[in-house]
């Protein structure tokens, strides 16, 4: 699949993805990409975030490819059981936050538990060995439960602009490779 054959739905996490974040840069670069917007980026509500993903997939004119980061990953997972079969071609998920950890800030704990049901579409989970919000092994357990391919991003922090992943060309190449498998 080429990017022109799908609607790329960018699903940011808590506080949105700023202009230097790889999601924002990819959205500008990929003509079929659009952002799934949330009513409140600073006060996330799981049902509202899930419903925004569902609505974006339903509004897509082509098969959707979800590109979730951080809390956006969980929103994609929570939306998955409500999506029509075949409406999502795949999901490229990056930097899952383990909202089940006891040190998770209260507003984000409302997204627990993290779904563990297998996804009905191909997926990739890109995770870092030094992500402050999820242990690498724990991310691997979730990927296995979903049937997702686990991609080791090395020591890359939370894979956001703050960790030096503004343009993130390696991620874009990995995403292009993922699209080719769909």
mmCIF file of C-alpha atoms in Angstrom:
data_model
loop_
_atom_site.group_PDB
_atom_site.id
_atom_site.type_symbol
_atom_site.label_atom_id
_atom_site.label_comp_id
_atom_site.label_asym_id
_atom_site.label_seq_id
_atom_site.Cartn_x
_atom_site.Cartn_y
_atom_site.Cartn_z
ATOM 1 C CA UNK A 1 0.000 0.000 0.000
ATOM 2 C CA UNK A 2 1.139 3.530 -0.759
ATOM 3 C CA UNK A 3 0.262 6.543 1.356
ATOM 4 C CA UNK A 4 -2.044 7.715 -1.465
ATOM 5 C CA UNK A 5 -4.086 4.514 -1.035
ATOM 6 C CA UNK A 6 -5.072 5.192 2.577
ATOM 7 C CA UNK A 7 -6.152 7.873 5.005
ATOM 8 C CA UNK A 8 -3.336 8.301 7.504
ATOM 9 C CA UNK A 9 -4.852 9.241 10.848
ATOM 10 C CA UNK A 10 -2.336 10.877 13.187
ATOM 11 C CA UNK A 11 -3.370 10.238 16.798
ATOM 12 C CA UNK A 12 -1.281 12.342 19.213
ATOM 13 C CA UNK A 13 -1.011 11.843 22.931
ATOM 14 C CA UNK A 14 -1.373 13.960 26.033
ATOM 15 C CA UNK A 15 -1.036 17.731 25.302
ATOM 16 C CA UNK A 16 -0.982 17.048 21.523
ATOM 17 C CA UNK A 17 2.108 16.899 19.322
ATOM 18 C CA UNK A 18 3.757 20.290 18.826
ATOM 19 C CA UNK A 19 5.150 21.613 15.542
ATOM 20 C CA UNK A 20 8.568 19.992 16.110
ATOM 21 C CA UNK A 21 7.138 16.541 16.909
ATOM 22 C CA UNK A 22 7.578 13.874 14.247
ATOM 23 C CA UNK A 23 3.789 13.377 14.032
ATOM 24 C CA UNK A 24 3.274 17.027 13.060
ATOM 25 C CA UNK A 25 6.108 16.885 10.546
ATOM 26 C CA UNK A 26 4.786 13.681 8.986
ATOM 27 C CA UNK A 27 1.307 15.170 8.793
ATOM 28 C CA UNK A 28 2.679 18.127 6.826
ATOM 29 C CA UNK A 29 4.683 15.843 4.539
ATOM 30 C CA UNK A 30 2.120 13.115 3.807
ATOM 31 C CA UNK A 31 -0.734 14.389 1.648
ATOM 32 C CA UNK A 32 -3.322 11.907 2.942
ATOM 33 C CA UNK A 33 -2.517 12.471 6.627
ATOM 34 C CA UNK A 34 -4.810 14.286 9.005
ATOM 35 C CA UNK A 35 -4.836 14.711 12.748
ATOM 36 C CA UNK A 36 -7.439 13.172 15.003
ATOM 37 C CA UNK A 37 -8.319 16.132 17.187
ATOM 38 C CA UNK A 38 -9.453 15.957 20.771
ATOM 39 C CA UNK A 39 -11.817 18.276 22.608
ATOM 40 C CA UNK A 40 -9.255 18.654 25.382
ATOM 41 C CA UNK A 41 -5.584 17.810 24.951
ATOM 42 C CA UNK A 42 -4.759 18.795 28.548
ATOM 43 C CA UNK A 43 -7.639 17.046 30.322
ATOM 44 C CA UNK A 44 -7.949 13.739 28.476
ATOM 45 C CA UNK A 45 -11.065 11.628 28.843
ATOM 46 C CA UNK A 46 -10.752 8.039 27.595
ATOM 47 C CA UNK A 47 -14.225 7.732 26.081
ATOM 48 C CA UNK A 48 -13.990 11.078 24.271
ATOM 49 C CA UNK A 49 -10.529 10.241 22.913
ATOM 50 C CA UNK A 50 -11.675 6.761 21.834
ATOM 51 C CA UNK A 51 -14.764 8.219 20.154
ATOM 52 C CA UNK A 52 -12.657 10.770 18.247
ATOM 53 C CA UNK A 53 -10.610 7.914 16.756
ATOM 54 C CA UNK A 54 -13.788 6.003 15.855
ATOM 55 C CA UNK A 55 -15.285 9.098 14.186
ATOM 56 C CA UNK A 56 -12.097 9.761 12.215
ATOM 57 C CA UNK A 57 -12.005 6.177 10.927
ATOM 58 C CA UNK A 58 -15.699 6.355 10.000
ATOM 59 C CA UNK A 59 -15.069 9.613 8.105
ATOM 60 C CA UNK A 60 -12.160 8.146 6.135
ATOM 61 C CA UNK A 61 -12.726 7.752 2.403
ATOM 62 C CA UNK A 62 -10.078 5.024 2.090
ATOM 63 C CA UNK A 63 -8.815 2.358 4.479
ATOM 64 C CA UNK A 64 -7.345 4.076 7.525
ATOM 65 C CA UNK A 65 -3.836 3.658 8.859
ATOM 66 C CA UNK A 66 -3.547 4.783 12.464
ATOM 67 C CA UNK A 67 -0.341 6.496 13.583
ATOM 68 C CA UNK A 68 -0.554 6.751 17.346
ATOM 69 C CA UNK A 69 1.933 8.203 19.809
ATOM 70 C CA UNK A 70 1.885 7.832 23.595
ATOM 71 C CA UNK A 71 -1.655 8.201 24.986
ATOM 72 C CA UNK A 72 -2.863 8.191 21.375
ATOM 73 C CA UNK A 73 -1.744 4.553 21.195
ATOM 74 C CA UNK A 74 -4.158 3.647 23.974
ATOM 75 C CA UNK A 75 -6.950 5.611 22.275
ATOM 76 C CA UNK A 76 -6.371 3.550 19.121
ATOM 77 C CA UNK A 77 -6.477 0.327 21.133
ATOM 78 C CA UNK A 78 -9.648 1.337 22.948
ATOM 79 C CA UNK A 79 -11.302 2.250 19.634
ATOM 80 C CA UNK A 80 -10.330 -0.996 17.885
ATOM 81 C CA UNK A 81 -13.292 -3.147 19.037
ATOM 82 C CA UNK A 82 -15.730 -0.519 17.705
ATOM 83 C CA UNK A 83 -14.250 -0.218 14.216
ATOM 84 C CA UNK A 84 -15.920 -1.831 11.235
ATOM 85 C CA UNK A 85 -14.036 -4.803 9.795
ATOM 86 C CA UNK A 86 -11.719 -3.672 7.016
ATOM 87 C CA UNK A 87 -11.959 0.031 7.916
ATOM 88 C CA UNK A 88 -8.422 0.024 9.338
ATOM 89 C CA UNK A 89 -5.612 -1.331 7.185
ATOM 90 C CA UNK A 90 -3.028 -1.131 9.977
ATOM 91 C CA UNK A 91 -1.687 0.705 13.007
ATOM 92 C CA UNK A 92 1.776 2.177 13.545
ATOM 93 C CA UNK A 93 1.989 2.645 17.305
ATOM 94 C CA UNK A 94 4.850 4.475 19.016
ATOM 95 C CA UNK A 95 5.860 4.896 22.669
ATOM 96 C CA UNK A 96 3.012 3.260 24.558
ATOM 97 C CA UNK A 97 2.748 4.762 28.052
ATOM 98 C CA UNK A 98 2.131 2.202 30.787
ATOM 99 C CA UNK A 99 -0.805 3.956 32.454
ATOM 100 C CA UNK A 100 -1.160 0.986 34.800
ATOM 101 C CA UNK A 101 2.021 1.965 36.671
ATOM 102 C CA UNK A 102 1.428 3.378 40.154
ATOM 103 C CA UNK A 103 3.481 6.512 39.365
ATOM 104 C CA UNK A 104 1.254 7.468 36.418
ATOM 105 C CA UNK A 105 -0.251 10.963 36.835
ATOM 106 C CA UNK A 106 -3.902 10.803 37.901
ATOM 107 C CA UNK A 107 -5.397 12.268 34.673
ATOM 108 C CA UNK A 108 -3.722 9.523 32.637
ATOM 109 C CA UNK A 109 -4.604 6.624 34.963
ATOM 110 C CA UNK A 110 -8.185 6.912 33.720
ATOM 111 C CA UNK A 111 -6.969 5.256 30.486
ATOM 112 C CA UNK A 112 -6.202 2.028 32.379
ATOM 113 C CA UNK A 113 -6.475 -0.823 31.901
ATOM 114 C CA UNK A 114 -4.568 -1.045 28.649
ATOM 115 C CA UNK A 115 -6.464 -3.331 26.252
ATOM 116 C CA UNK A 116 -4.849 -6.695 25.665
ATOM 117 C CA UNK A 117 -7.165 -8.138 23.021
ATOM 118 C CA UNK A 118 -5.572 -9.084 19.710
ATOM 119 C CA UNK A 119 -6.005 -6.437 17.027
ATOM 120 C CA UNK A 120 -7.932 -7.358 13.888
ATOM 121 C CA UNK A 121 -5.456 -5.491 11.665
ATOM 122 C CA UNK A 122 -1.667 -5.542 11.241
ATOM 123 C CA UNK A 123 0.214 -3.436 13.735
ATOM 124 C CA UNK A 124 3.665 -2.390 14.842
ATOM 125 C CA UNK A 125 4.681 -1.133 18.275
ATOM 126 C CA UNK A 126 7.861 0.948 18.248
ATOM 127 C CA UNK A 127 9.330 1.241 21.717
ATOM 128 C CA UNK A 128 12.491 2.522 23.317
ATOM 129 C CA UNK A 129 14.635 0.826 25.917
ATOM 130 C CA UNK A 130 14.853 4.125 27.812
ATOM 131 C CA UNK A 131 11.244 5.326 27.611
ATOM 132 C CA UNK A 132 10.509 6.859 31.023
ATOM 133 C CA UNK A 133 6.841 5.851 30.758
ATOM 134 C CA UNK A 134 7.122 2.148 29.866
ATOM 135 C CA UNK A 135 9.627 -0.593 30.526
ATOM 136 C CA UNK A 136 10.797 -2.256 27.316
ATOM 137 C CA UNK A 137 9.836 -5.757 28.457
ATOM 138 C CA UNK A 138 6.378 -4.582 29.452
ATOM 139 C CA UNK A 139 5.878 -3.007 26.004
ATOM 140 C CA UNK A 140 6.888 -6.356 24.517
ATOM 141 C CA UNK A 141 4.190 -8.115 26.541
ATOM 142 C CA UNK A 142 1.544 -5.747 25.199
ATOM 143 C CA UNK A 143 2.768 -6.113 21.615
ATOM 144 C CA UNK A 144 2.572 -9.901 21.927
ATOM 145 C CA UNK A 145 -0.986 -9.691 23.274
ATOM 146 C CA UNK A 146 -2.109 -7.513 20.351
ATOM 147 C CA UNK A 147 -0.263 -9.582 17.731
ATOM 148 C CA UNK A 148 1.866 -6.528 16.916
ATOM 149 C CA UNK A 149 5.417 -6.582 15.640
ATOM 150 C CA UNK A 150 7.711 -5.123 18.314
ATOM 151 C CA UNK A 151 10.328 -2.706 16.974
ATOM 152 C CA UNK A 152 13.292 -1.930 19.230
ATOM 153 C CA UNK A 153 14.120 1.772 18.924
ATOM 154 C CA UNK A 154 17.192 1.456 21.134
ATOM 155 C CA UNK A 155 17.874 4.118 23.731
ATOM 156 C CA UNK A 156 15.529 6.766 22.373
ATOM 157 C CA UNK A 157 13.554 8.090 25.328
ATOM 158 C CA UNK A 158 9.854 8.706 24.660
ATOM 159 C CA UNK A 159 10.402 9.131 20.907
ATOM 160 C CA UNK A 160 9.218 12.718 20.859
ATOM 161 C CA UNK A 161 10.708 16.138 20.112
ATOM 162 C CA UNK A 162 12.135 16.377 23.634
ATOM 163 C CA UNK A 163 14.134 13.183 23.082
ATOM 164 C CA UNK A 164 15.504 14.498 19.780
ATOM 165 C CA UNK A 165 12.969 12.841 17.486
ATOM 166 C CA UNK A 166 11.599 15.866 15.662
ATOM 167 C CA UNK A 167 11.878 14.779 12.030
ATOM 168 C CA UNK A 168 12.637 11.116 12.965
ATOM 169 C CA UNK A 169 13.613 9.958 9.451
ATOM 170 C CA UNK A 170 14.284 6.395 10.681
ATOM 171 C CA UNK A 171 10.699 6.213 11.886
ATOM 172 C CA UNK A 172 9.365 7.496 8.589
ATOM 173 C CA UNK A 173 11.368 4.833 6.738
ATOM 174 C CA UNK A 174 9.993 2.176 9.105
ATOM 175 C CA UNK A 175 6.469 3.528 8.532
ATOM 176 C CA UNK A 176 6.944 3.394 4.735
ATOM 177 C CA UNK A 177 8.121 -0.200 5.083
ATOM 178 C CA UNK A 178 5.051 -1.005 7.197
ATOM 179 C CA UNK A 179 2.766 0.514 4.543
ATOM 180 C CA UNK A 180 4.345 -1.717 1.892
ATOM 181 C CA UNK A 181 3.262 -4.791 3.897
ATOM 182 C CA UNK A 182 -0.411 -3.786 3.959
#
